[in-house]
PDB file of C-alpha atoms in Angstrom:
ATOM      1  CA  UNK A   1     -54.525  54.627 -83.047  1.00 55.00           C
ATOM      2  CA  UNK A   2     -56.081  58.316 -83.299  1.00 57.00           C
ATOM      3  CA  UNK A   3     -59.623  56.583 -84.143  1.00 64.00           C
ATOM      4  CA  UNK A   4     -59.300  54.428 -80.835  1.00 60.00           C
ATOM      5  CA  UNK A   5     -57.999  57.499 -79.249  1.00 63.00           C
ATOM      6  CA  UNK A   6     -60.425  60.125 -80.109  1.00 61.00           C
ATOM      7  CA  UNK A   7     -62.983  57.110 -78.974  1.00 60.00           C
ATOM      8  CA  UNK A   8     -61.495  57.149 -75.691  1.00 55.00           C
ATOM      9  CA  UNK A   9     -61.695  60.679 -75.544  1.00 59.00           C
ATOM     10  CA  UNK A  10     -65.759  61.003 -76.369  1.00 58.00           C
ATOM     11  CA  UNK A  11     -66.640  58.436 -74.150  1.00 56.00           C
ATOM     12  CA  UNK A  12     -64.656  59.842 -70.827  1.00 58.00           C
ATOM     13  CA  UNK A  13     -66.152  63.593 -71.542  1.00 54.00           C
ATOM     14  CA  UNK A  14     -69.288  62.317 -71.673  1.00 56.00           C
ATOM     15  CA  UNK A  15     -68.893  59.937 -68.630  1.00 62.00           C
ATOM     16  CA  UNK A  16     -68.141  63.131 -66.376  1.00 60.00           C
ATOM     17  CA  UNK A  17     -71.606  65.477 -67.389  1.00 62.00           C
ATOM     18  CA  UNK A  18     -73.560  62.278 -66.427  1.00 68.00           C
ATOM     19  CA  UNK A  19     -72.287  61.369 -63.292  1.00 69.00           C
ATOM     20  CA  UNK A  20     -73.228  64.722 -62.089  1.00 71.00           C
ATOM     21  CA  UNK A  21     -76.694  64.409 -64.299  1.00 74.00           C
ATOM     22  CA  UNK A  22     -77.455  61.160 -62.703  1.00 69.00           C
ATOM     23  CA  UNK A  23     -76.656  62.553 -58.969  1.00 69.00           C
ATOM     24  CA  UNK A  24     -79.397  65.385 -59.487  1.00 72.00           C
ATOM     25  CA  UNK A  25     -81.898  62.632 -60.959  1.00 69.00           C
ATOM     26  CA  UNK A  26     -81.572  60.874 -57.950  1.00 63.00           C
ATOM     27  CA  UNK A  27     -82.166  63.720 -55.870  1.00 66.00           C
ATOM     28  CA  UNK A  28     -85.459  64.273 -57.480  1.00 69.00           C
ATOM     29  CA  UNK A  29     -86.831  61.157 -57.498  1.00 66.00           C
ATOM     30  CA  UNK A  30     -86.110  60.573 -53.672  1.00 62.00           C
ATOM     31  CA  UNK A  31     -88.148  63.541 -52.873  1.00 68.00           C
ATOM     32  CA  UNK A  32     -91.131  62.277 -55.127  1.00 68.00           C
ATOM     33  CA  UNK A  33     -90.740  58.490 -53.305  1.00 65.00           C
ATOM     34  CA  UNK A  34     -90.573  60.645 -49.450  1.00 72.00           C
ATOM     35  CA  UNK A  35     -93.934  62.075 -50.754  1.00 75.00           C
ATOM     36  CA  UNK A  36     -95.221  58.924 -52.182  1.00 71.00           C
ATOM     37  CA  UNK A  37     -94.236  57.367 -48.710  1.00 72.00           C
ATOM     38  CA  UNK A  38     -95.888  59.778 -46.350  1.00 76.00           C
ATOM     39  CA  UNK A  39     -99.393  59.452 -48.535  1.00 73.00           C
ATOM     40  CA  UNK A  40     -99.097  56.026 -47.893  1.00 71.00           C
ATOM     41  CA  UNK A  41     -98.784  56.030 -43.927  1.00 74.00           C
ATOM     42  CA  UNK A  42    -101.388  58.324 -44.102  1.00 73.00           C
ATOM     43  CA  UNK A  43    -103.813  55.980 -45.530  1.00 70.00           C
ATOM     44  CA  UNK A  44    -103.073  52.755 -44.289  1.00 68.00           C
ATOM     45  CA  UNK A  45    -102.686  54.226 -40.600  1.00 70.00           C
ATOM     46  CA  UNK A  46    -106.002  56.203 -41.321  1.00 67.00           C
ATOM     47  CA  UNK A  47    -108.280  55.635 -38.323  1.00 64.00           C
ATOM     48  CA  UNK A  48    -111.356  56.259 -40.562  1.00 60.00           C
ATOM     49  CA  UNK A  49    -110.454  53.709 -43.531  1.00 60.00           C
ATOM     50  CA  UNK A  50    -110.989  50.180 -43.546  1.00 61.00           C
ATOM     51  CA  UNK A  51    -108.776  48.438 -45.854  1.00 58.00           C
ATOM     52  CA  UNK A  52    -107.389  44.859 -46.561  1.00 56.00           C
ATOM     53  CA  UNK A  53    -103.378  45.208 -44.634  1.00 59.00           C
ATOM     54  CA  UNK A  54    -102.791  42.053 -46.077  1.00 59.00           C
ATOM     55  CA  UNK A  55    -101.832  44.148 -49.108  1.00 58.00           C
ATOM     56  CA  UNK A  56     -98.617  45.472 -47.423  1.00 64.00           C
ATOM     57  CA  UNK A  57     -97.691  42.148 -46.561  1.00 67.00           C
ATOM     58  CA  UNK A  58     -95.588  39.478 -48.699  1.00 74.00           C
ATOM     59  CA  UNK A  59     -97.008  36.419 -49.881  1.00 83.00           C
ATOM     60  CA  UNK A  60     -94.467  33.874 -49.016  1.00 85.00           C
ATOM     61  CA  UNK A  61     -95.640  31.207 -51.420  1.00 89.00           C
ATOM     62  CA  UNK A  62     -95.436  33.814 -54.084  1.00 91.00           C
ATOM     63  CA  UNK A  63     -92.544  34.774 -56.365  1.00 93.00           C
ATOM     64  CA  UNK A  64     -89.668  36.521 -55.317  1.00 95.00           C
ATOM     65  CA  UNK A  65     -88.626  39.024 -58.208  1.00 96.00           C
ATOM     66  CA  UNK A  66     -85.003  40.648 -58.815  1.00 96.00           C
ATOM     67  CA  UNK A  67     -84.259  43.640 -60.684  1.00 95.00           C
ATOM     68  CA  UNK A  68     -80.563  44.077 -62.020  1.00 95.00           C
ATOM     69  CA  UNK A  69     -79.551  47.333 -63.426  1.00 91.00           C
ATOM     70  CA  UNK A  70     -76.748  46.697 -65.801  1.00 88.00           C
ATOM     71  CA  UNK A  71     -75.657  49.141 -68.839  1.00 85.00           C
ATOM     72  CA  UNK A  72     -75.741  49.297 -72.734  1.00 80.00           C
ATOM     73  CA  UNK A  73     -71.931  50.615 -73.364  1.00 74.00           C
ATOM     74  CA  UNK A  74     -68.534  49.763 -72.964  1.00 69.00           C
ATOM     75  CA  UNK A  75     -65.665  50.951 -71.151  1.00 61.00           C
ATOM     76  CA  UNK A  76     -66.588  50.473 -67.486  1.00 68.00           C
ATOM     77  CA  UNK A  77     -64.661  46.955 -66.147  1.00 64.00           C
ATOM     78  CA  UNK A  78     -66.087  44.459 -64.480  1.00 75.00           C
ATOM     79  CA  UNK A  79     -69.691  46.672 -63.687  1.00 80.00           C
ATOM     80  CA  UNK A  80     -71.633  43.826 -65.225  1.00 84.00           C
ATOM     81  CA  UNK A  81     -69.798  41.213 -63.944  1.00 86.00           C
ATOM     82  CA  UNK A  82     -71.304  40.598 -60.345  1.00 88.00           C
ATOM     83  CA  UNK A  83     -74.477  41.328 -62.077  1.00 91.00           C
ATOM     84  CA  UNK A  84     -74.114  38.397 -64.499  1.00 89.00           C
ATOM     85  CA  UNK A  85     -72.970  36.204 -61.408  1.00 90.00           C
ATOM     86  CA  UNK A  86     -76.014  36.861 -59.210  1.00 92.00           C
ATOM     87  CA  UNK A  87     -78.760  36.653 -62.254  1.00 91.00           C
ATOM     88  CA  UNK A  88     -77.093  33.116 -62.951  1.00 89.00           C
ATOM     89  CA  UNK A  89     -77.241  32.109 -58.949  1.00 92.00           C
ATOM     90  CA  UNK A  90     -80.499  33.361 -58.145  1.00 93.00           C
ATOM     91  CA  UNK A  91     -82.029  30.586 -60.961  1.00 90.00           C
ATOM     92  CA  UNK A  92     -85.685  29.943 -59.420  1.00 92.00           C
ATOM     93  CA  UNK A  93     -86.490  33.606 -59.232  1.00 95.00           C
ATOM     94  CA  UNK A  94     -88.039  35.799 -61.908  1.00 95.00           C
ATOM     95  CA  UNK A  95     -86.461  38.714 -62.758  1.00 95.00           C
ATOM     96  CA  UNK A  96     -86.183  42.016 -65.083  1.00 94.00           C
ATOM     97  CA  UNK A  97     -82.924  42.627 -66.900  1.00 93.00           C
ATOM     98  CA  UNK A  98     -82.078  46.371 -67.762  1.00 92.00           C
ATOM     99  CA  UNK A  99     -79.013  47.353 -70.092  1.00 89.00           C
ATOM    100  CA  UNK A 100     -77.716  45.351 -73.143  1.00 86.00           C
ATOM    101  CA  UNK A 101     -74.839  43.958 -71.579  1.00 82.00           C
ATOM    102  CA  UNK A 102     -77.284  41.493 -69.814  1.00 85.00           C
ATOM    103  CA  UNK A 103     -80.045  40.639 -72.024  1.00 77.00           C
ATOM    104  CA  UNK A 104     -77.981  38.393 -73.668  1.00 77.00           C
ATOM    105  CA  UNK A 105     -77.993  35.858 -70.784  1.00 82.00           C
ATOM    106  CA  UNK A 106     -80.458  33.097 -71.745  1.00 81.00           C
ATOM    107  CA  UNK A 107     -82.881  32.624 -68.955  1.00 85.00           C
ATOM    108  CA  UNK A 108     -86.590  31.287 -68.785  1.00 90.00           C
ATOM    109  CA  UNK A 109     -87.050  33.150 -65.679  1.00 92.00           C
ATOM    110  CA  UNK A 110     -86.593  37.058 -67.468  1.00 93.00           C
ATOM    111  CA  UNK A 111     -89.617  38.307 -67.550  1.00 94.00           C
ATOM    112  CA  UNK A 112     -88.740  41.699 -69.589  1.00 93.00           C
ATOM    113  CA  UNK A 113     -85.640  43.267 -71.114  1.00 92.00           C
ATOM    114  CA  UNK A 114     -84.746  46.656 -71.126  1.00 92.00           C
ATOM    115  CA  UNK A 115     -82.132  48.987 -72.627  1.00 90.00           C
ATOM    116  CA  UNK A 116     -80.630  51.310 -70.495  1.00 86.00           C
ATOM    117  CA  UNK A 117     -81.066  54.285 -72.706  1.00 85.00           C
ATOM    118  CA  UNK A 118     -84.795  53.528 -72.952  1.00 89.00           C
ATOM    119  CA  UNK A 119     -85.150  52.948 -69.301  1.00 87.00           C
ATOM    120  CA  UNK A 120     -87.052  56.186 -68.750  1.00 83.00           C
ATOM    121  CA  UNK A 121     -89.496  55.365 -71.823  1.00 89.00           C
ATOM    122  CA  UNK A 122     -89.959  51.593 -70.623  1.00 90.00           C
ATOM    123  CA  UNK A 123     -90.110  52.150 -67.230  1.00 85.00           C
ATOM    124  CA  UNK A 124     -94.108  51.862 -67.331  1.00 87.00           C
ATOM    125  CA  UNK A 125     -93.781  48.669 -68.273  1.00 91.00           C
ATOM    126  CA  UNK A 126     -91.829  47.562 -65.087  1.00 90.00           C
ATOM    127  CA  UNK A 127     -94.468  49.731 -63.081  1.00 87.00           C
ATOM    128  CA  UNK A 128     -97.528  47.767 -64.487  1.00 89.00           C
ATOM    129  CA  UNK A 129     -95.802  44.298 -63.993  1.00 91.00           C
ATOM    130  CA  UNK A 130     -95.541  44.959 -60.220  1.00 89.00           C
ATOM    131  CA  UNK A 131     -98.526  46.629 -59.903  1.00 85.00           C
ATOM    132  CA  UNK A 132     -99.987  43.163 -61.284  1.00 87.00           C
ATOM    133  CA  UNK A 133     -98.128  41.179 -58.538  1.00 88.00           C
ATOM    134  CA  UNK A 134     -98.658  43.369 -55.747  1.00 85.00           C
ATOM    135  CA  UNK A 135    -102.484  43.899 -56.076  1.00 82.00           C
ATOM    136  CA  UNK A 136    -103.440  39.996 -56.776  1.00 85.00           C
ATOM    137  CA  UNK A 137    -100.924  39.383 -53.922  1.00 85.00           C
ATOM    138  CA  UNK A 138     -98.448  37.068 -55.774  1.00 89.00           C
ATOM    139  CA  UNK A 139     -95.272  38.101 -54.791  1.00 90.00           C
ATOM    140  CA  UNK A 140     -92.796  37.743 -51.974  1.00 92.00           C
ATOM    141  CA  UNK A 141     -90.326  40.153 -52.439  1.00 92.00           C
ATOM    142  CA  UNK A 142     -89.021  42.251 -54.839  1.00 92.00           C
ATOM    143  CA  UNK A 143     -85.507  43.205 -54.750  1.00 94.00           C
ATOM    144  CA  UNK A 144     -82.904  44.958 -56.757  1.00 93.00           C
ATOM    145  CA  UNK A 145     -79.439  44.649 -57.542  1.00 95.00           C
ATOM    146  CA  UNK A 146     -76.964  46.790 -58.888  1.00 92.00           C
ATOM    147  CA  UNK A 147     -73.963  49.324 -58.343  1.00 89.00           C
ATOM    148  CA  UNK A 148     -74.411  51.637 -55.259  1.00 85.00           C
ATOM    149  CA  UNK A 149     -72.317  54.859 -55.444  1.00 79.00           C
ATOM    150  CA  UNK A 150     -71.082  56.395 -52.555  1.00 78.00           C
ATOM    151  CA  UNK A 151     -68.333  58.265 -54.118  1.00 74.00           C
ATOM    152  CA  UNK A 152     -65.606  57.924 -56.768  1.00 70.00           C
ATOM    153  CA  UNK A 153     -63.538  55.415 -54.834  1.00 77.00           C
ATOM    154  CA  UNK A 154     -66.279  53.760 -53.110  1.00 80.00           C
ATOM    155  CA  UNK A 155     -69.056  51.669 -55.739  1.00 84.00           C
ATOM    156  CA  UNK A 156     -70.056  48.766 -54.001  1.00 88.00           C
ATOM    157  CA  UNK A 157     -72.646  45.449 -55.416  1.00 90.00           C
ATOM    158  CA  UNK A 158     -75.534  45.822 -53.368  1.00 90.00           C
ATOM    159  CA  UNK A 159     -78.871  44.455 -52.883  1.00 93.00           C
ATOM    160  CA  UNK A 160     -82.001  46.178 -51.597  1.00 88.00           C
ATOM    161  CA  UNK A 161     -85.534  45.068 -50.848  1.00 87.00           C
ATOM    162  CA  UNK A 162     -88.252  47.174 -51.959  1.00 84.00           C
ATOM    163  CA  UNK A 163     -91.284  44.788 -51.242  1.00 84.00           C
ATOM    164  CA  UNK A 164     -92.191  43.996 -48.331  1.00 82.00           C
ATOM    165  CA  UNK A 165     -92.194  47.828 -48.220  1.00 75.00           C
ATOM    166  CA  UNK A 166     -90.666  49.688 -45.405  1.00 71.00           C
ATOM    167  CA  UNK A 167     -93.159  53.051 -44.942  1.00 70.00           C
ATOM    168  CA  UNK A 168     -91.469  54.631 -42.514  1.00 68.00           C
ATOM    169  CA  UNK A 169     -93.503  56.716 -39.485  1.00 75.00           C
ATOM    170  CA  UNK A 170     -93.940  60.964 -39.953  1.00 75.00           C
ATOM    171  CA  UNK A 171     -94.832  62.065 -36.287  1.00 78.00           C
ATOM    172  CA  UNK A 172     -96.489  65.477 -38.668  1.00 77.00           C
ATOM    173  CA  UNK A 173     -98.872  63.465 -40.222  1.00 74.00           C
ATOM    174  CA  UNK A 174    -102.285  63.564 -39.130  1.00 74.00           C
ATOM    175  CA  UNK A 175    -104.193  60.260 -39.026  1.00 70.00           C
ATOM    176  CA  UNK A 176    -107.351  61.392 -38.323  1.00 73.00           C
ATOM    177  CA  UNK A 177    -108.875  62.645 -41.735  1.00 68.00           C
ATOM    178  CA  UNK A 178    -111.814  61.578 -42.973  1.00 66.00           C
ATOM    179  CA  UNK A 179    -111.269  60.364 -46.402  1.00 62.00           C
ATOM    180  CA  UNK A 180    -113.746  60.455 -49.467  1.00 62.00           C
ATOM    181  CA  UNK A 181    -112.558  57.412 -51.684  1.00 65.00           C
ATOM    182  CA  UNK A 182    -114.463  57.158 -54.498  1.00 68.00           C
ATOM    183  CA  UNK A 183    -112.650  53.402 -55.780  1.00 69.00           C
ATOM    184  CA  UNK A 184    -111.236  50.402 -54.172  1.00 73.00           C
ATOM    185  CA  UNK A 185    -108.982  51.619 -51.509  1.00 71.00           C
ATOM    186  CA  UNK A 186    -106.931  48.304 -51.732  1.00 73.00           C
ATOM    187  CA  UNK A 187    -106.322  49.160 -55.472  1.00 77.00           C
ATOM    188  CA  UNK A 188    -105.382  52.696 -54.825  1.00 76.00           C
ATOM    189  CA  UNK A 189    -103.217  51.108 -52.085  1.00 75.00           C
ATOM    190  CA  UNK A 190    -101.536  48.789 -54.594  1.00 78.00           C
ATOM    191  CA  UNK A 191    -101.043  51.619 -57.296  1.00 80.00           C
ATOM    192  CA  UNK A 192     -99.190  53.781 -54.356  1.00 78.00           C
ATOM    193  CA  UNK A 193     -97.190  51.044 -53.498  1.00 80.00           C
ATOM    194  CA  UNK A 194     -96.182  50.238 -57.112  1.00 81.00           C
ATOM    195  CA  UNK A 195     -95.514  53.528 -57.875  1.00 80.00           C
ATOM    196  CA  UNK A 196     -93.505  54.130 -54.659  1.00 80.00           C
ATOM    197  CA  UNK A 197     -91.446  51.046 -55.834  1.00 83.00           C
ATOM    198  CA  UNK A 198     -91.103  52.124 -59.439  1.00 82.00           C
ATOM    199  CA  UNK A 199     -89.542  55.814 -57.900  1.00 79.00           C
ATOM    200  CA  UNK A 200     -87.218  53.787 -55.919  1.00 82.00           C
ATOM    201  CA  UNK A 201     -85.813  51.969 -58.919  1.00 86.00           C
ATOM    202  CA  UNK A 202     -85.537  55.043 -60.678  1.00 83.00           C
ATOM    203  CA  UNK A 203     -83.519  56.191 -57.459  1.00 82.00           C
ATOM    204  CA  UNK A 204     -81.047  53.324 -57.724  1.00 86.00           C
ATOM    205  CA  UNK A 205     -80.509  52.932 -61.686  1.00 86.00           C
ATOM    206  CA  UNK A 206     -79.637  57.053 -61.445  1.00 82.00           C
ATOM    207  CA  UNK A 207     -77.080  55.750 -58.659  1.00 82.00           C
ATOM    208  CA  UNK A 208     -76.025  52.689 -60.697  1.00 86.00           C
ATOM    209  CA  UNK A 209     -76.092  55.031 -63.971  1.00 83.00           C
ATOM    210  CA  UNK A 210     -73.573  57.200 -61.547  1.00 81.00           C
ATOM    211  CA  UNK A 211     -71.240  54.475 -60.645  1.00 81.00           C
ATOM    212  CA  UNK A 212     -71.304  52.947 -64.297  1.00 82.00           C
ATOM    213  CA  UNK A 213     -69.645  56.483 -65.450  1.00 79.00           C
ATOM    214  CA  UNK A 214     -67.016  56.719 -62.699  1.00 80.00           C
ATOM    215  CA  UNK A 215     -66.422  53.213 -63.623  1.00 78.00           C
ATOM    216  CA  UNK A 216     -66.069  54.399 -67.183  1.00 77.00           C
ATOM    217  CA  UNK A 217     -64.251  57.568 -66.707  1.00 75.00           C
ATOM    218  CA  UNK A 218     -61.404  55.754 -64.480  1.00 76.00           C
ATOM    219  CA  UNK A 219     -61.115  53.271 -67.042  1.00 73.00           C
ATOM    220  CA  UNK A 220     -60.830  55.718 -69.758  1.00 71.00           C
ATOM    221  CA  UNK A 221     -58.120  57.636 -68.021  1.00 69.00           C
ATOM    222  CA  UNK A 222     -56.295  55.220 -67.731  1.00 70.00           C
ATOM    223  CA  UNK A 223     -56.775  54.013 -71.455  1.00 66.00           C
ATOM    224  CA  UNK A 224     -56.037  57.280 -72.421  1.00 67.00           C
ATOM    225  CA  UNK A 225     -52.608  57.279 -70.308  1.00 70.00           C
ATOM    226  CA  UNK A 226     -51.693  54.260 -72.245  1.00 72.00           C
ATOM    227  CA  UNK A 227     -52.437  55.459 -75.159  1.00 66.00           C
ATOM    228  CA  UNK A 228     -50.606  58.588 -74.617  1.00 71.00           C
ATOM    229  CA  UNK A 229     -47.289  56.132 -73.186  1.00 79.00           C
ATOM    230  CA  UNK A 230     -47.896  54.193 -76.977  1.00 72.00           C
ATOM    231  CA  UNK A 231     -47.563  57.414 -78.425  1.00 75.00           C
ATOM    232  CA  UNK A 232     -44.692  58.253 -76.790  1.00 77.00           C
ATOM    233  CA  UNK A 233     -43.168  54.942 -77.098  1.00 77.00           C
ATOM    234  CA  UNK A 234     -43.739  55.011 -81.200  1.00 78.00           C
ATOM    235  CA  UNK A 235     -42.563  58.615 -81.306  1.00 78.00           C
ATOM    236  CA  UNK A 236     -39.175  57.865 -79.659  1.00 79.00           C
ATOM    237  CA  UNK A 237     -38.640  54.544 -81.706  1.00 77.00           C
ATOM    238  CA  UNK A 238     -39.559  56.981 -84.993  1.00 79.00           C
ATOM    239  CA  UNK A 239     -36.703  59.405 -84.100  1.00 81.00           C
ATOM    240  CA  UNK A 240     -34.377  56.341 -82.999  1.00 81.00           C
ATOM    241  CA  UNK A 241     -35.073  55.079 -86.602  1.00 79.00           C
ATOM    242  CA  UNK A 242     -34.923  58.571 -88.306  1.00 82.00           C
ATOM    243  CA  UNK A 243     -31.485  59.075 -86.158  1.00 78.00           C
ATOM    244  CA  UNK A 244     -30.300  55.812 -87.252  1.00 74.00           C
ATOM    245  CA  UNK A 245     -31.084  56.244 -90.814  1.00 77.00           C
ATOM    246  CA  UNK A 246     -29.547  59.363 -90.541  1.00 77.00           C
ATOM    247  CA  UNK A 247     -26.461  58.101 -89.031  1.00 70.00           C
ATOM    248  CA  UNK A 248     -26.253  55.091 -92.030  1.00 74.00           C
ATOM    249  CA  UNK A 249     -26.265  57.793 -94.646  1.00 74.00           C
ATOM    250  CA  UNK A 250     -23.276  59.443 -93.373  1.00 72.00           C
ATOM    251  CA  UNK A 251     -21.250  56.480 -93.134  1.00 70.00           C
ATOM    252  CA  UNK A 252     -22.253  55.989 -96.664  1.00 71.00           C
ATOM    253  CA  UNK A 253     -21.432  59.045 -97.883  1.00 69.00           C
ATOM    254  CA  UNK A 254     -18.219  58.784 -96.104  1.00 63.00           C
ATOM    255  CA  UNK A 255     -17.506  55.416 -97.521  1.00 65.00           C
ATOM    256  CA  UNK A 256     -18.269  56.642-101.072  1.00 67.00           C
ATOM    257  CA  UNK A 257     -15.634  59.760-100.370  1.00 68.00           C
ATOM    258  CA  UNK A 258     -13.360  57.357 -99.224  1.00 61.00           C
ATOM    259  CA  UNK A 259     -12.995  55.262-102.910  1.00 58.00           C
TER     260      UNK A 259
END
């Protein structure tokens, strides 16, 4: 029981420093996908630029992909749960599977698998995927579902769109520039958009990577309470036994004085 406990113990300490870890990586990547999104309005509003709009636009006899943000380790309830559900539901749509706990779903459908913990390092490969679709104008919509966290007693399943994508207006941002493109404009378009996408994924698996360790730290809490009740529990039914034992050898030895 000390193994299991001192288990316990690692895995809630380090489920508090990366809730508030996660939190700040959120924070950063909004700011980079604000910037991402004003660059964007900029250019496809541009009065000077002619480009192909279509590009913003879903195709809607294209594919519709899902993202689901699941997790690698233990200890966190039923976080994968609605995940698994949804993946199994959502059957005619192609989709990218990130943490362990999910890859082993057999689908024809997954497109690409990746580990939680290697989510920063294999992120590239989800941004070149959708930079495929988006540019040769084969998808629908993109969406992704995971674990929003609001706060520690409020982590809710949610699904957001992030294609079509919604740019926003900026009343500060000036429209009439002349441009000097030296490439496609639609491609730069379609890398923008992609990258704007891949920053708000990175947004929402630091949120789900938030709610997986509240998830994780209430759990262990309350694993560790238990624990600490089983302790108790053995350590008054050791005394009871050592009182008892006790308690036999005195009638014993009284017995014996007795003959």
């Amino acid at each position: 029981m000390a193994n299991i406990k001192n288990i316990v113990k690692v895995m809630n300490f380090h489920s508090l420093v990366r809730v508030d870890k996660a939190k700040r990586e959120a924070n950063k990547y909004s700011g980079v996908e604000d910037s991402l999104c004003r660059i964007l309005y900029q250019i496809t509003n541009n009065t000077n630029l002619k480009l192909d709009k279509k590009i913003l636009l879903q195709n809607e006899e294209g594919i519709n992909l899902d993202i689901y943000m699941g997790n690698d380790l233990g200890f966190c309830g039923d976080f994968n749960y609605k995940l698994q559900k949804q993946l199994k539901e959502n059957k005619n749509n192609y989709k990218i599977v990130i943490g362990k706990k999910l890859s082993s779903i057999d689908d024809d459908k997954i497109l690409l698998k990746i580990e939680k913990r290697r989510f920063l390092d294999d992120y590239y490969k989800i941004d070149n995927l959708i930079k495929e679709y988006v540019y040769n104008k084969k998808v629908n919509e993109i969406n992704v579902y995971y674990n929003h966290y609001y706060n520690v007693n409020d982590i809710k399943f949610e699904k957001r769109r992030m294609f079509p994508i919604d740019i926003g207006t900026y009343d500060d941002v000036d429209l009439n520039v002349d441009f000097v493109i030296e490439t496609d404009v639609n491609e730069l378009i379609s890398n923008i958009i992609s990258r704007t996408i891949c920053y708000q994924i990175k947004i929402f698996e630091s949120n789900s990577f938030a709610s997986e360790n509240v998830m994780r730290e209430k759990i262990t809490n309350e694993s560790l309470d238990k624990l600490n009740k089983l302790e108790e529990e053995k350590r008054i039914h050791d005394l009871k036994e050592k009182k008892e034992e006790s308690f036999r050898k005195q009638i014993n030895n009284y017995k014996n004085t007795m003959r």
